[in-house]
């Protein structure tokens, strides 16, 4: 059982990173807005995953994206921030805190509204810290906030679409 | 002591987070100062090869426009060939041309990775040390300046694009040879900024801006762009000029790396005379 879930996570990691690096990194909406899809990997980890596993996975996911974006460390730091706030936000949003070992935050488990709130909050944290780190000398805060909100909007749309696609694949 | 261990163990989540975050920030700072991350950088072999694979596939979609561009360039070169000039005087021959000594040679290269949306943008080329590319060489395309080579590996090179905060290009106005500096302030990859043009000069929208050649990186008279707007900011002694860049950084494909044969000689001479004054 453990081996199966490791295999599943590895496959998911490769697919999500492939989509991010090969397709989404080439998209620059309006000149400079790129949707970030790879946080989905951290969002989808089972609720009961140990804290240190989440942090380490977040660090290496970010680092892998950095390798292909010439931004060494920036995505790693942003993804770490996101992973750090994940347990707090799960506790904030749900009444019960104990889940079965393998349960993941998915639409057929938690419902659409819960998943949307959870995604929006964590993606906002991720994008805000990413842009703050990226430009920490140059831009005004308003500029960063605007960029964060627009980019986060696109990222959330793509992640929610993926959730719906995965949900229907599970039922059939 | 045991209490300390217990405390750390109890809050291990927070401490691990801080530890990893410190590592990440160390990477960021190191990367911003040196750009010499041999390990994890798109110049390294794995990423380089994946990118050339990707760019091979993507290349097919642009074949038509590249063919058109090549035809135009061929036409220009044909026009410059000796055979396309009429010989009017058969009695004069040139044995050794001392009037035209060659100063610049060009190495053509293909862009295999490129970005325009960050504050500091980089371009990766598929030519490196083995093909004669060295750090600090200029990179141009058929219609404008692209950037300056920063690092080279054996088969790839990493270029600081004009869209980078560390790049300042010595430039001049075509119509009156006034010297200024072109740099990028962020925001839009189609616009750049030119500074240090004194305010008594008359400017017009549409005036063209070319390289000065004073930095020995680019040849003289390479097109940079045209003036789209200008103003004197309050408290400034110079114009702040907005430029429409001629080169479309979002669709770079084939570029030329410029090698200045006299570069070392010029740099040595200039640094010598500067050190004498002090």
Coordinates of C-alpha atoms in Angstrom, one line a residue, chain B:
Chain B
X1 CA 19.5 21.3 27.8
X2 CA 16.9 18.6 27.7
X3 CA 14.2 21.2 27.8
X4 CA 15.7 22.8 24.7
X5 CA 15.7 19.6 22.8
X6 CA 12.1 18.9 23.8
X7 CA 11.2 22.4 22.7
X8 CA 12.9 22.0 19.3
X9 CA 11.4 18.5 18.9
X10 CA 7.9 19.8 19.8
X11 CA 8.1 22.6 17.3
X12 CA 10.2 20.8 14.7
X13 CA 7.8 21.9 11.9
X14 CA 8.6 25.5 12.5
X15 CA 12.3 25.0 12.8
X16 CA 12.6 22.8 9.7
X17 CA 10.7 25.5 7.9
X18 CA 13.1 28.2 9.0
X19 CA 16.1 26.0 8.2
X20 CA 14.9 25.2 4.6
X21 CA 13.9 28.9 4.1
X22 CA 17.5 29.9 5.1
X23 CA 18.9 27.5 2.5
X24 CA 16.5 28.9 -0.1
X25 CA 17.5 32.5 0.6
X26 CA 21.2 31.6 0.6
X27 CA 20.6 30.1 -2.9
X28 CA 18.8 33.3 -4.0
X29 CA 21.5 35.7 -2.7
X30 CA 24.4 33.6 -4.1
X31 CA 22.7 33.2 -7.4
X32 CA 22.0 37.0 -7.7
X33 CA 25.6 37.9 -7.0
X34 CA 27.5 35.4 -9.0
X35 CA 25.2 33.8 -11.6
X36 CA 27.7 31.0 -11.3
X37 CA 25.5 28.1 -10.2
X38 CA 27.2 25.4 -12.1
X39 CA 24.9 22.8 -10.7
X40 CA 21.4 24.1 -11.0
X41 CA 21.2 26.4 -14.0
X42 CA 19.7 26.2 -17.4
X43 CA 23.2 26.1 -18.9
X44 CA 23.8 22.8 -17.3
X45 CA 23.7 19.7 -19.4
X46 CA 20.4 18.1 -18.5
X47 CA 18.3 21.2 -18.7
X48 CA 20.2 22.3 -21.8
X49 CA 19.5 19.1 -23.6
X50 CA 15.8 19.1 -22.6
X51 CA 15.5 22.7 -23.8
X52 CA 17.2 21.9 -27.2
X53 CA 14.8 19.1 -27.6
X54 CA 11.9 21.4 -26.9
X55 CA 13.2 24.1 -29.2
X56 CA 13.8 21.5 -32.0
X57 CA 10.1 20.7 -31.9
X58 CA 9.0 24.4 -31.6
X59 CA 11.3 25.4 -34.5
X60 CA 9.0 23.8 -37.0
X61 CA 6.2 26.2 -36.3
X62 CA 8.3 29.2 -37.2
X63 CA 9.9 27.8 -40.4
X64 CA 7.9 29.9 -42.7
X65 CA 8.8 33.3 -41.2
X66 CA 12.4 32.2 -40.7
X67 CA 12.6 31.3 -44.4
X68 CA 11.3 34.7 -45.3
X69 CA 13.8 36.4 -43.0
X70 CA 16.7 34.3 -44.5
X71 CA 15.7 35.2 -48.0
X72 CA 15.8 38.9 -47.1
X73 CA 19.3 38.5 -45.5
X74 CA 20.6 36.5 -48.5
X75 CA 19.4 39.3 -50.7
X76 CA 21.3 41.9 -48.6
X77 CA 24.5 39.8 -48.7
X78 CA 24.2 39.2 -52.5
X79 CA 23.9 42.9 -53.0
X80 CA 27.2 43.4 -51.2
X81 CA 29.1 40.7 -53.1
X82 CA 31.9 41.9 -55.4
X83 CA 30.2 40.2 -58.4
X84 CA 27.2 42.4 -58.1
X85 CA 29.3 45.5 -58.7
X86 CA 30.1 46.7 -62.2
X87 CA 33.9 46.9 -62.9
X88 CA 34.5 50.3 -64.5
X89 CA 38.3 50.4 -64.2
X90 CA 40.3 47.3 -65.0
X91 CA 43.8 48.8 -64.4
X92 CA 43.6 49.1 -60.6
X93 CA 44.0 46.0 -58.4
X94 CA 44.1 45.7 -54.7
X95 CA 46.7 43.3 -53.4
X96 CA 46.4 43.8 -49.7
X97 CA 43.5 45.8 -48.4
X98 CA 44.9 48.0 -45.6
X99 CA 42.0 50.3 -45.6
X100 CA 39.5 47.8 -44.5
X101 CA 40.9 45.7 -41.7
X102 CA 38.4 43.3 -40.2
X103 CA 37.3 44.2 -36.7
X104 CA 34.2 42.1 -36.0
X105 CA 33.3 38.5 -36.8
X106 CA 29.9 36.9 -36.2
X107 CA 29.0 33.5 -34.9
X108 CA 25.4 32.5 -35.6
X109 CA 23.5 30.8 -32.7
X110 CA 20.0 29.5 -31.9
X111 CA 18.0 30.6 -28.9
X112 CA 17.1 27.5 -26.8
X113 CA 15.7 29.3 -23.8
X114 CA 14.4 32.8 -23.3
X115 CA 12.3 34.8 -20.9
X116 CA 10.7 38.3 -21.0
X117 CA 8.5 38.4 -18.0
X118 CA 11.0 38.6 -15.1
X119 CA 12.8 41.7 -13.8
X120 CA 16.0 40.1 -14.8
X121 CA 15.8 38.0 -18.0
X122 CA 18.2 35.5 -19.4
X123 CA 18.7 33.9 -22.8
X124 CA 20.4 30.5 -23.4
X125 CA 22.2 29.9 -26.7
X126 CA 23.2 26.6 -28.3
X127 CA 26.8 27.7 -28.9
X128 CA 29.5 27.8 -26.2
X129 CA 33.3 27.7 -25.6
X130 CA 33.9 25.0 -28.2
X131 CA 32.4 27.3 -30.9
X132 CA 34.3 30.3 -29.9
X133 CA 31.8 32.1 -27.6
X134 CA 33.4 33.9 -24.7
X135 CA 32.0 36.0 -21.8
X136 CA 31.3 39.7 -22.5
X137 CA 30.7 39.2 -26.2
X138 CA 27.7 41.1 -27.6
X139 CA 24.6 39.4 -29.1
X140 CA 22.6 40.9 -31.9
X141 CA 19.8 39.8 -34.2
X142 CA 19.0 41.0 -37.8
X143 CA 17.1 44.0 -36.4
X144 CA 18.6 45.0 -33.1
X145 CA 20.6 44.5 -30.0
X146 CA 19.8 41.4 -27.9
X147 CA 22.3 41.3 -24.9
X148 CA 25.7 40.4 -23.6
X149 CA 27.1 36.9 -23.0
X150 CA 27.5 36.2 -19.2
X151 CA 28.6 32.6 -18.8
X152 CA 29.7 29.9 -21.2
X153 CA 29.9 26.2 -20.8
X154 CA 31.4 23.8 -23.5
X155 CA 28.3 23.8 -25.7
X156 CA 25.9 26.4 -24.3
X157 CA 26.1 30.0 -23.3
X158 CA 24.0 32.1 -21.0
X159 CA 23.2 35.7 -22.1
X160 CA 22.0 38.6 -20.0
X161 CA 19.2 40.0 -22.2
X162 CA 18.8 43.8 -22.6
X163 CA 15.8 43.2 -20.3
X164 CA 18.1 42.8 -17.3
X165 CA 18.9 45.3 -14.5
X166 CA 22.7 44.9 -14.9
X167 CA 22.7 45.8 -18.6
X168 CA 23.4 49.3 -19.8
X169 CA 24.2 49.9 -23.4
X170 CA 26.1 52.9 -24.7
X171 CA 23.9 54.4 -27.4
X172 CA 23.5 57.5 -29.5
X173 CA 20.9 59.3 -31.5
X174 CA 21.3 58.9 -35.2
X175 CA 20.5 62.5 -36.2
X176 CA 23.0 64.3 -34.0
X177 CA 25.4 61.7 -32.5
X178 CA 24.5 62.6 -28.9
X179 CA 25.7 59.9 -26.5
X180 CA 23.4 58.3 -23.9
X181 CA 22.7 55.1 -22.1
X182 CA 20.0 52.6 -22.8
X183 CA 18.6 50.5 -19.9
X184 CA 15.5 48.6 -19.0
X185 CA 13.2 49.7 -16.1
X186 CA 11.0 46.6 -16.0
X187 CA 7.3 46.4 -16.9
X188 CA 7.1 46.0 -20.7
X189 CA 9.5 43.9 -22.8
X190 CA 8.8 46.1 -25.9
X191 CA 10.0 49.3 -24.2
X192 CA 13.4 50.5 -22.9
X193 CA 14.6 53.8 -21.4
X194 CA 17.4 56.1 -22.6
X195 CA 19.1 58.5 -20.2
X196 CA 21.6 61.3 -20.2
X197 CA 20.6 63.2 -23.3
X198 CA 20.9 67.0 -22.4
X199 CA 17.6 69.0 -22.5
X200 CA 18.7 71.7 -24.9
X201 CA 18.4 69.3 -27.8
X202 CA 15.2 69.0 -29.8
X203 CA 13.8 65.4 -30.0
X204 CA 11.1 64.0 -32.1
X205 CA 9.0 60.8 -31.7
X206 CA 10.3 58.3 -34.2
X207 CA 14.0 59.4 -34.0
X208 CA 16.2 56.3 -34.2
X209 CA 18.7 55.2 -31.6
X210 CA 21.8 53.1 -32.5
X211 CA 24.8 51.7 -30.6
X212 CA 27.8 53.9 -30.1
X213 CA 30.4 51.2 -30.3
X214 CA 32.3 52.8 -27.4
X215 CA 32.0 49.8 -25.2
X216 CA 33.8 47.6 -27.7
X217 CA 31.1 45.0 -27.2
X218 CA 28.8 45.9 -30.0
X219 CA 29.8 47.3 -33.4
X220 CA 28.9 50.9 -34.1
X221 CA 25.5 51.6 -35.7
X222 CA 23.5 48.5 -34.6
X223 CA 19.9 49.6 -34.4
X224 CA 18.3 49.6 -30.9
X225 CA 14.9 51.2 -31.4
X226 CA 13.0 54.4 -32.0
X227 CA 11.8 57.2 -29.6
X228 CA 8.1 56.7 -28.6
X229 CA 7.9 59.3 -25.8
X230 CA 10.2 61.7 -23.9
X231 CA 10.0 64.0 -20.9
X232 CA 12.2 65.8 -18.4
X233 CA 11.3 64.4 -15.0
X234 CA 11.1 67.0 -12.2
X235 CA 14.5 67.7 -10.8
X236 CA 16.3 66.0 -13.6
X237 CA 19.0 67.5 -15.8
X238 CA 18.4 65.1 -18.6
X239 CA 15.7 63.8 -20.8
X240 CA 14.1 60.4 -19.9
X241 CA 13.3 58.9 -23.2
X242 CA 11.0 55.9 -23.8
X243 CA 12.2 53.7 -26.7
X244 CA 10.2 51.1 -28.7
X245 CA 12.7 48.3 -29.0
X246 CA 13.3 47.1 -32.5
X247 CA 14.0 43.5 -31.5
X248 CA 11.0 41.5 -30.5
X249 CA 12.3 39.7 -27.4
X250 CA 9.3 37.4 -27.2
X251 CA 10.0 35.7 -30.6
X252 CA 13.8 35.4 -30.7
X253 CA 15.1 32.5 -32.7
X254 CA 18.3 33.1 -34.6
X255 CA 20.9 35.5 -33.2
X256 CA 24.5 36.4 -34.0
X257 CA 27.3 36.5 -31.3
X258 CA 29.7 39.4 -32.1
X259 CA 33.4 38.9 -31.6
X260 CA 35.6 42.1 -31.5
X261 CA 39.0 41.0 -32.7
X262 CA 40.7 44.1 -31.1
X263 CA 38.8 43.9 -27.8
X264 CA 41.7 42.9 -25.6
X265 CA 44.0 45.4 -27.1
X266 CA 41.5 48.2 -26.7
X267 CA 40.7 47.3 -23.1
X268 CA 44.4 47.0 -22.2
X269 CA 45.2 50.3 -23.7
X270 CA 42.3 52.1 -22.0
X271 CA 43.0 50.7 -18.6
X272 CA 46.7 51.5 -18.9
X273 CA 46.0 55.2 -19.6
X274 CA 43.4 55.4 -16.9
X275 CA 45.8 54.0 -14.3
X276 CA 48.5 56.5 -15.3
X277 CA 46.2 59.5 -14.5
X278 CA 45.5 58.4 -11.0

